[in-house]
Coordinates of C-alpha atoms in Angstrom, one line a residue:
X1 CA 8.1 -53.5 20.8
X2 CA 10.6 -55.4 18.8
X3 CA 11.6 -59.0 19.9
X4 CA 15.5 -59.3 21.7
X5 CA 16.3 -60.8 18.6
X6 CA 15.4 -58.4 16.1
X7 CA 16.7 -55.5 18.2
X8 CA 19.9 -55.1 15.8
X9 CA 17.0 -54.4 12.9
X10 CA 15.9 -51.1 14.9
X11 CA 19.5 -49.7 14.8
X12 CA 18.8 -48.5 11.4
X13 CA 19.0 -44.4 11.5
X14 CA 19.3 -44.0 15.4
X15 CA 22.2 -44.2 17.7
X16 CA 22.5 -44.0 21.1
X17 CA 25.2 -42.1 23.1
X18 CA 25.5 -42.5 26.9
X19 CA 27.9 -39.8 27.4
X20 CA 29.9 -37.3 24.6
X21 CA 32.8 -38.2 23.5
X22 CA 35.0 -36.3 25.7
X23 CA 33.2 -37.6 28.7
X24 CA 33.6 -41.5 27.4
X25 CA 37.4 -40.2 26.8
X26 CA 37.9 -39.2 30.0
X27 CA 36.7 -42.4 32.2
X28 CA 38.5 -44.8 30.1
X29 CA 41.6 -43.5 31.6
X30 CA 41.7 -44.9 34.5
X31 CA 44.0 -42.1 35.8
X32 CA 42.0 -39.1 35.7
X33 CA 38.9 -40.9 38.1
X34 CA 39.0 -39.1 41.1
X35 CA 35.6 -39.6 42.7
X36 CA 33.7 -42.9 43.6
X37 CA 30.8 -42.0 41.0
X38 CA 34.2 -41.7 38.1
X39 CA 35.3 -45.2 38.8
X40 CA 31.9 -46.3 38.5
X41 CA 31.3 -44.7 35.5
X42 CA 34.8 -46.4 34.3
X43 CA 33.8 -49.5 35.5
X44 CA 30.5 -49.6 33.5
X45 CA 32.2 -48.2 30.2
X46 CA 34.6 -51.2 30.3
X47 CA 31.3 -53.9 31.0
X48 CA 30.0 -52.4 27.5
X49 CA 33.5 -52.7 25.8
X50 CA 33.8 -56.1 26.8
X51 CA 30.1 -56.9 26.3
X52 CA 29.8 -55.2 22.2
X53 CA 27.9 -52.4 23.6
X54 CA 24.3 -52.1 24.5
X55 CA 21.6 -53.6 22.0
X56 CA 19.3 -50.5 20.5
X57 CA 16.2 -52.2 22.0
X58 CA 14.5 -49.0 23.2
X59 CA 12.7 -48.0 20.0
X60 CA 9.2 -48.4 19.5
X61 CA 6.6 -46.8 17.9
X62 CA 2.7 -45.7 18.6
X63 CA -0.2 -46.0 15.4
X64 CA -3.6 -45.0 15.6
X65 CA -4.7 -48.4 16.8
X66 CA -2.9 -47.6 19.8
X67 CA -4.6 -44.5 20.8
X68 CA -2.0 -42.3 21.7
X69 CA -1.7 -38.7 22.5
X70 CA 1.5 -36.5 22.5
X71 CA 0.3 -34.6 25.9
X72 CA 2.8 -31.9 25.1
X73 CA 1.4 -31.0 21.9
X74 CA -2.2 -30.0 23.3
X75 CA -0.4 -28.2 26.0
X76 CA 1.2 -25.5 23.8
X77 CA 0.4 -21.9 24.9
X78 CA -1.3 -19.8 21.4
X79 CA 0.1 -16.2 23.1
X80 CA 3.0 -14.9 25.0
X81 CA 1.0 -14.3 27.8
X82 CA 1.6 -15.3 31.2
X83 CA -2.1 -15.9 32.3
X84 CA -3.7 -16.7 28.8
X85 CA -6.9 -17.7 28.5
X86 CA -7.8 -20.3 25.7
X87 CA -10.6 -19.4 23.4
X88 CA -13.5 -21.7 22.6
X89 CA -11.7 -22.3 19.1
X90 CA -8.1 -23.4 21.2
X91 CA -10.6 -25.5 23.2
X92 CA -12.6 -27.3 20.7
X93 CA -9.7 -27.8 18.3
X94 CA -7.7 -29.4 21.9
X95 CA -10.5 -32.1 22.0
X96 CA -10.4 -33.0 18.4
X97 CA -9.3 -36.5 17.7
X98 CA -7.3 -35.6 14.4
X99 CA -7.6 -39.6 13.6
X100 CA -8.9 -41.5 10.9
X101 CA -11.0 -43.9 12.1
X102 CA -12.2 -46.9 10.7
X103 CA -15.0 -46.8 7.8
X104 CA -18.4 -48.6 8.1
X105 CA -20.4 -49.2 5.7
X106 CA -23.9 -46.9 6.3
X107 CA -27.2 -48.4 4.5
X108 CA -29.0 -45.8 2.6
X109 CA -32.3 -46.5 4.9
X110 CA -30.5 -45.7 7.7
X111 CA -29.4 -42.2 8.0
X112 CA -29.5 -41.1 11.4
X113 CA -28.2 -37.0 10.7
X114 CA -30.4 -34.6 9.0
X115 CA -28.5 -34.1 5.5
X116 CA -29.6 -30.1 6.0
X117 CA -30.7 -28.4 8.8
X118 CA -32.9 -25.3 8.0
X119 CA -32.7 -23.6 11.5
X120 CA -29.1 -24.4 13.2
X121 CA -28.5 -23.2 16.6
X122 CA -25.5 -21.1 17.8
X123 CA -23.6 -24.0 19.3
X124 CA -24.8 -25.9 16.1
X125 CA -22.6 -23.6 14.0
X126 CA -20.0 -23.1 16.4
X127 CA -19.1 -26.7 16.4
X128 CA -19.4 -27.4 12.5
X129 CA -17.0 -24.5 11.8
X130 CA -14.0 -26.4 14.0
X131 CA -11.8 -27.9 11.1
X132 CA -11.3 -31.4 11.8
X133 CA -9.2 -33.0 8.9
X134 CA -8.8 -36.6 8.9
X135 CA -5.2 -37.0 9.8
X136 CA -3.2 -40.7 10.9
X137 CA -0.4 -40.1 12.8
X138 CA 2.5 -42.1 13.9
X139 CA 4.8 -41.5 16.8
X140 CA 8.8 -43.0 17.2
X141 CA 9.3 -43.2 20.9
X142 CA 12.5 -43.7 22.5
X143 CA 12.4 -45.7 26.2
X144 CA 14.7 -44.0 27.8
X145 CA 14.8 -45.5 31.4
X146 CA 17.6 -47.2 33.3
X147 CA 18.2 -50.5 33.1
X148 CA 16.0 -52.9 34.7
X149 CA 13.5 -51.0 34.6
X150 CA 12.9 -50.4 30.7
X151 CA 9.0 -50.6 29.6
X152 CA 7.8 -47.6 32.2
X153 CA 5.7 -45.1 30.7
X154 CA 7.2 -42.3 32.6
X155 CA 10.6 -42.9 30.8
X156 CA 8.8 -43.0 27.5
X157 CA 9.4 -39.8 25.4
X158 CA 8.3 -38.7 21.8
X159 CA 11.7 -38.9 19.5
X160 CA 9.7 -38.1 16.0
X161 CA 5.7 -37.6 14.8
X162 CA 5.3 -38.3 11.4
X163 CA 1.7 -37.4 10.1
X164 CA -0.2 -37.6 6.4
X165 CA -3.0 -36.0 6.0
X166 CA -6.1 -36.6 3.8
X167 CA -4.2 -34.8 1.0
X168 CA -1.4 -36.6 1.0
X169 CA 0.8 -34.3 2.7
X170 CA 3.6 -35.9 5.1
X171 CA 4.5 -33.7 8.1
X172 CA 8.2 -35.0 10.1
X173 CA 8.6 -33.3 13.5
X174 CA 11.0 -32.2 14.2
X175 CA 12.4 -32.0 11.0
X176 CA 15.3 -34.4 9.2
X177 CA 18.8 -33.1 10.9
X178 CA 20.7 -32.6 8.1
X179 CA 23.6 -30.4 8.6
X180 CA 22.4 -29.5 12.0
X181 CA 23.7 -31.1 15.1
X182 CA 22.1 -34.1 16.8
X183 CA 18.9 -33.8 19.0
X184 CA 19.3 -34.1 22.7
X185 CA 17.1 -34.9 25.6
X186 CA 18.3 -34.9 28.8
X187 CA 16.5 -37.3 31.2
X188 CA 15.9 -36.1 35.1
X189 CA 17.4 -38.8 37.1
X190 CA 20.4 -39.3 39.6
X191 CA 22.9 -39.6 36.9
X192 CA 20.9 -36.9 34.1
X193 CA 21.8 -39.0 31.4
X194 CA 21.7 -37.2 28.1
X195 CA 20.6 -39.4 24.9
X196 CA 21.5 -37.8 21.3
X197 CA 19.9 -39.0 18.2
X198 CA 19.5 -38.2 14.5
X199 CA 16.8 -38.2 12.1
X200 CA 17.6 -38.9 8.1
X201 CA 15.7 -39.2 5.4
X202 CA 16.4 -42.8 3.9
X203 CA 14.2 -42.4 0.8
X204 CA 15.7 -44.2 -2.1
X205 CA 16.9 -41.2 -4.8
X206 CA 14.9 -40.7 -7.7
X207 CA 16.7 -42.1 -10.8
X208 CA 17.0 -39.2 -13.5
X209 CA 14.5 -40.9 -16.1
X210 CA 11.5 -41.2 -13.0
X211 CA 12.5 -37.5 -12.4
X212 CA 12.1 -36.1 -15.7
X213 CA 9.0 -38.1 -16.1
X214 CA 7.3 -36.9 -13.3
X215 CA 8.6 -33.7 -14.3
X216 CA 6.7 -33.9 -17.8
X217 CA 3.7 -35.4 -16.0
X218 CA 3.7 -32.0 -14.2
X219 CA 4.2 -29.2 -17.2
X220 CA 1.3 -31.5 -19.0
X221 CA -0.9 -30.4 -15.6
X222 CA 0.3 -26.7 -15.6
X223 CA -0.8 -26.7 -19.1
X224 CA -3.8 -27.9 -18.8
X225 CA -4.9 -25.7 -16.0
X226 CA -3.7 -22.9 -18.0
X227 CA -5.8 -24.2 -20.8
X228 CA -8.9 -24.3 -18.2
X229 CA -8.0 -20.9 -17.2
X230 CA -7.4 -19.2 -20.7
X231 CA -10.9 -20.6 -22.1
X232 CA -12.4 -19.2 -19.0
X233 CA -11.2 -15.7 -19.5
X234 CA -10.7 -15.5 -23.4
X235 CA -8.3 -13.6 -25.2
X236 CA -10.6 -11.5 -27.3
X237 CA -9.7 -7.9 -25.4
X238 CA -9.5 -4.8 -27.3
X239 CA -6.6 -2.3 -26.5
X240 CA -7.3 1.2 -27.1
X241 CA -5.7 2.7 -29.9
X242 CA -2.1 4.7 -29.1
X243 CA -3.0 8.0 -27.5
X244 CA -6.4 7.0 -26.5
X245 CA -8.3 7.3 -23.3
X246 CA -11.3 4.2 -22.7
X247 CA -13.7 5.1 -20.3
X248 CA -16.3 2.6 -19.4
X249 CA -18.8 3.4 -16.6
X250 CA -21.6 1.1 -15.5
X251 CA -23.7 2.7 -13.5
X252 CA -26.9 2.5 -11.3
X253 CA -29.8 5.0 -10.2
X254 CA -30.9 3.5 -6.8
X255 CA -33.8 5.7 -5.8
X256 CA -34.9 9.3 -5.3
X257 CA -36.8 10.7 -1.8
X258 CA -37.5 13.7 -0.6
X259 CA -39.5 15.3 -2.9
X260 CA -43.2 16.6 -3.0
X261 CA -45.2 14.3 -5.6
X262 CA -45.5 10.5 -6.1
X263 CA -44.9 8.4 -9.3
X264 CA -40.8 9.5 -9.9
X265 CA -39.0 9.0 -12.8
X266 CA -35.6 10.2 -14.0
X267 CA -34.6 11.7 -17.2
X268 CA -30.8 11.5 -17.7
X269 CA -28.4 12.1 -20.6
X270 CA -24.2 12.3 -20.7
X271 CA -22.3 15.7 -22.5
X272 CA -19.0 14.8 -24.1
X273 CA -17.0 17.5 -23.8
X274 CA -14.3 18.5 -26.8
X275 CA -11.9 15.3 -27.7
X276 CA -14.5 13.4 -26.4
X277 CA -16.2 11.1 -28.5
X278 CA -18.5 7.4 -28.2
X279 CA -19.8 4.7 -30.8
X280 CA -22.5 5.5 -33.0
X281 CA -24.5 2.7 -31.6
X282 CA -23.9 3.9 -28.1
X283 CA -26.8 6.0 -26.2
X284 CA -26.4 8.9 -24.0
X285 CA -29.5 9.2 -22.9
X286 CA -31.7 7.0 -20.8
X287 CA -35.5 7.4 -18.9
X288 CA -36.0 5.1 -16.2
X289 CA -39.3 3.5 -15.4
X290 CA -41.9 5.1 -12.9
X291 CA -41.9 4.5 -9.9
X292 CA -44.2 5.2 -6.6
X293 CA -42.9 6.2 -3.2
X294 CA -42.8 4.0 0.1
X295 CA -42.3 5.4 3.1
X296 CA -38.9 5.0 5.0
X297 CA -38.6 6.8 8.5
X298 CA -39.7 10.4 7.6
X299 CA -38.7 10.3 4.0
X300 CA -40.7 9.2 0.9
X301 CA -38.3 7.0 -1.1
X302 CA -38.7 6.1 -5.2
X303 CA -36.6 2.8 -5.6
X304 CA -35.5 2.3 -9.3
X305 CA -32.7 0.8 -9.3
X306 CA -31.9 1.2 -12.9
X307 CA -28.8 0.3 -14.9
X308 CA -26.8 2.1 -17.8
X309 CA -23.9 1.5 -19.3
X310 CA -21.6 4.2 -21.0
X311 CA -18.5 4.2 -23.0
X312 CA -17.0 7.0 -24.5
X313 CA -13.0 7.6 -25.7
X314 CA -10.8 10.7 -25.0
X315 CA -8.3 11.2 -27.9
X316 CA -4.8 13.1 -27.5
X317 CA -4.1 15.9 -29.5
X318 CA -1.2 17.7 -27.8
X319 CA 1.5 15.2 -26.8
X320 CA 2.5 18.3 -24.4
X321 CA -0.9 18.3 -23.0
X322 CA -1.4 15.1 -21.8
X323 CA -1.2 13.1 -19.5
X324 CA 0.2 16.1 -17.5
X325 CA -2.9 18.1 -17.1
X326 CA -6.6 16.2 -17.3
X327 CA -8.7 16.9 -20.2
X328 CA -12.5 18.3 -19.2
X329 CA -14.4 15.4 -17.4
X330 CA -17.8 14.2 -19.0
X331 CA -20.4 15.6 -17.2
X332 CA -24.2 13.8 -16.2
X333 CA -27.3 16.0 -16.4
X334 CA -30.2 14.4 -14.1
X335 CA -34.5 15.6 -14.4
X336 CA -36.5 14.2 -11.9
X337 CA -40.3 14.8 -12.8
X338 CA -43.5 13.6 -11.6
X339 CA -46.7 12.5 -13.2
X340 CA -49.9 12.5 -12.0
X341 CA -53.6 10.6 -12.5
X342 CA -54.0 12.3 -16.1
X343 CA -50.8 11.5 -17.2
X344 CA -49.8 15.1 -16.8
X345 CA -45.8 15.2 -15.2
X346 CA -44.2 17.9 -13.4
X347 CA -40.2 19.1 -12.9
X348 CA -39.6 17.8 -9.4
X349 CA -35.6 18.8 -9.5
X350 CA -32.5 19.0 -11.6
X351 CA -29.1 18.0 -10.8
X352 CA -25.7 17.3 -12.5
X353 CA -22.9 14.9 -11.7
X354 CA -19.6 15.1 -12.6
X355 CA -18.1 11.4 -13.4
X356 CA -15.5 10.1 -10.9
X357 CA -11.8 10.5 -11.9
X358 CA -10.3 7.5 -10.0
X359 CA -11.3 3.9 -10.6
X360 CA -13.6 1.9 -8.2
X361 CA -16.6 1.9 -6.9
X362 CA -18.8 5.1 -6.1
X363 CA -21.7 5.7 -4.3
X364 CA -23.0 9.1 -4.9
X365 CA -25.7 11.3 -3.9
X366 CA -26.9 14.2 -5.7
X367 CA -28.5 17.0 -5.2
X368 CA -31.2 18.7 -7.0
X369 CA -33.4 22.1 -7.3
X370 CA -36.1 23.0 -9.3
X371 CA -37.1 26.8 -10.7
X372 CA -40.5 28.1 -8.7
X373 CA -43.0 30.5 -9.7
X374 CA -43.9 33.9 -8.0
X375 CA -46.6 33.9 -6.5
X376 CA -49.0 31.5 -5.2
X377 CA -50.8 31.2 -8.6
X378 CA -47.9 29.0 -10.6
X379 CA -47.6 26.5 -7.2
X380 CA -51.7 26.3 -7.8
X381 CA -51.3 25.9 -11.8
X382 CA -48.8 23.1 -10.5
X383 CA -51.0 21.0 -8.7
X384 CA -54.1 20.9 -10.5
X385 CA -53.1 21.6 -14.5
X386 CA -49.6 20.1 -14.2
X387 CA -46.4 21.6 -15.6
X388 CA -44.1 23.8 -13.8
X389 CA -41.2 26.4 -15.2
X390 CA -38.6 24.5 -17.1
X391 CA -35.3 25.7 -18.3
X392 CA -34.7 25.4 -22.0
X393 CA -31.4 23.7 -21.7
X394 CA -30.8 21.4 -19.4
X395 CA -26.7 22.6 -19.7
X396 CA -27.8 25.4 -17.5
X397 CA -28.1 23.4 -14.6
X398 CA -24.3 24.0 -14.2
X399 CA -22.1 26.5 -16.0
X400 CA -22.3 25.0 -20.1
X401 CA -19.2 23.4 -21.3
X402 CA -19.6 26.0 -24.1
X403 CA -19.6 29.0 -21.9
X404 CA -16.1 30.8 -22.3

């Protein structure tokens, strides 16, 4: 607390009202005090005439060395429900001494935390997920108590919290009053005095050369980052040519189950219907390695997991035509065969797929037949010479883009 003497120092940016100013205006006549409580309220308003009026001596402040807590502001209901009940992340964060305490040096040889744990509990994680930023605060308390008895904590009541965090940041509550009217607390008490005070920002203004120069210091930043950011990326991107359609698919053939024989592979190729067209470097085809079958719950399952990428370009003719309607859709053509212990394969299934329209990410399954033999003889010729009826084109496993 300041010293008596100093007390006119504190005055700075406060100011201390017993009454409004109609109220004040009112006892000072002496004419319109009716009651015995009015002329003592006269009589006390003409001691602080005389005296110069009371010395601001009720400021003070609280600092992390003093180890205060603002009650009220771990009080504060999260919901607008009448019987709320906090969760464990209101109660840990309720507990958390958002202070910055003071740094000892550690020796290297003795560390007493694990740096990593390799098997953390529940509660383990629960409490290293609670944000707990090192924050110093500083609370401007007003002692608002009668005379005679000033230096009570009951009668002690937060006026402003000023925090700064680890970041720098600076956090007034409440906020500077500006335009707005003064702040008010009323005090319970047999005369329910009501104090009003003010909160400005007394910075020193920037002087137009620091401002500019701190603006520069910030643009060089900006462009910098965008720098960082443009190197990153790159600005080698090819645009499609005017009336031009880029499709790029990168795909993936997961796995294959359900079918009779072990040792899977997939044959696969793309059809590019008319306007259609890719680079001459650029396959449409693709075999995927062999694989053998694990059993998952009552299926066998061939995992390839196999990547392709295809890019192909759809070029306007008709400026009537398109966009309005969609051209014909490229079209995949799957063959899933087998191979045995001579090396001998077999047609497990074919199936086609239809590339996606929309953008995004697709997972699709697709299903597949095969052509069987009459008889029991070809199923026979099957399993012990290999090879199986195949069709000629592997178009026909849907109606051929060339069929009018």
């Amino acid at each position: 607390r300041p010293p008596e003497d100093e007390a006119e120092e504190v005055e700075v940016g406060w100011q201390e009202k017993l009454f409004s100013q109609f109220e004040v205006d009112l006892y000072l006549n002496e004419s319109a005090c009716q009651t015995p409580l009015d002329w003592q309220y006269h009589e006390e308003i003409r001691k602080l005439e005389k005296a110069g009026g009371r010395k601001n001596s009720r400021i003070f402040t609280y600092t992390d060395h003093d180890r205060f807590t603002n009650l009220e502001e771990l009080c504060q209901k999260v919901t607008d429900l009448d019987h709320e009940e906090p969760s464990y992340l209101v109660e840990r964060m309720a507990n958390v001494r958002r202070r910055r305490q003071d740094r000892r040096p550690v020796e290297a040889s003795s560390l007493k935390s694990k740096i990593i744990t390799w098997e953390p509990s529940e509660e383990f994680i629960k409490n290293n997920h609670v944000i707990n930023t090192p924050v110093q605060t500083m609370y401007i308390m007003g002692d608002l108590g009668p005379y005679g008895k000033l230096g009570q904590r009951e009668y002690e009541n937060v006026l402003c919290t000023i925090k700064v965090d680890g970041n720098g940041v600076i956090t007034v509550k409440p906020d500077f009053t500006g335009t707005k009217g003064a702040y008010r607390i009323e005090v319970d008490g047999e005369k329910r005095e009501v104090w009003e005070y003010t909160i400005e920002n007394a910075s020193a203004q920037v002087q137009p050369e620091e401002e500019e120069r701190e603006q520069r210091v910030f643009r060089e930043l900006y462009g910098r980052h965008r720098d960082y950011l443009n190197g990153l990326v790159g600005s080698d991107f090819e645009m499609p040519l005017p009336g031009t359609l880029r499709l790029l698919v990168n795909g993936e053939i997961v796995s294959a189950q359900s079918y009779e024989y072990d040792n899977l592979y997939v044959h696969f190729f793309l059809e590019l219907p008319d306007q259609w067209s890719s680079s001459p470097f650029q396959q449409l085809s693709g075999v995927t390695q062999t694989c053998a079958t694990k059993a998952v719950g009552w299926d066998n399952v061939a995992y390839f997991c196999y990547p392709f990428t295809v890019e192909m370009f759809y070029t306007q003719e008709d400026e009537g035509v398109f966009p309005y309607s969609l051209p014909q859709w490229p079209v995949l053509y799957f063959e899933v065969l087998s191979l045995d212990f001579w090396q001998r394969y077999r047609v497990e299934g074919y199936g086609s797929l239809v590339l996606p329209t929309s953008p995004g990410v697709h997972m699709l399954t697709i299903p597949t037949w095969r052509p069987v033999g009459l008889g029991p003889v070809a199923e026979m010729r099957r399993f012990f010479i290999g090879g199986s009826p195949e069709l000629e084109d592997l178009t026909y496993i849907r109606i051929p883009s060339t069929f009018k």
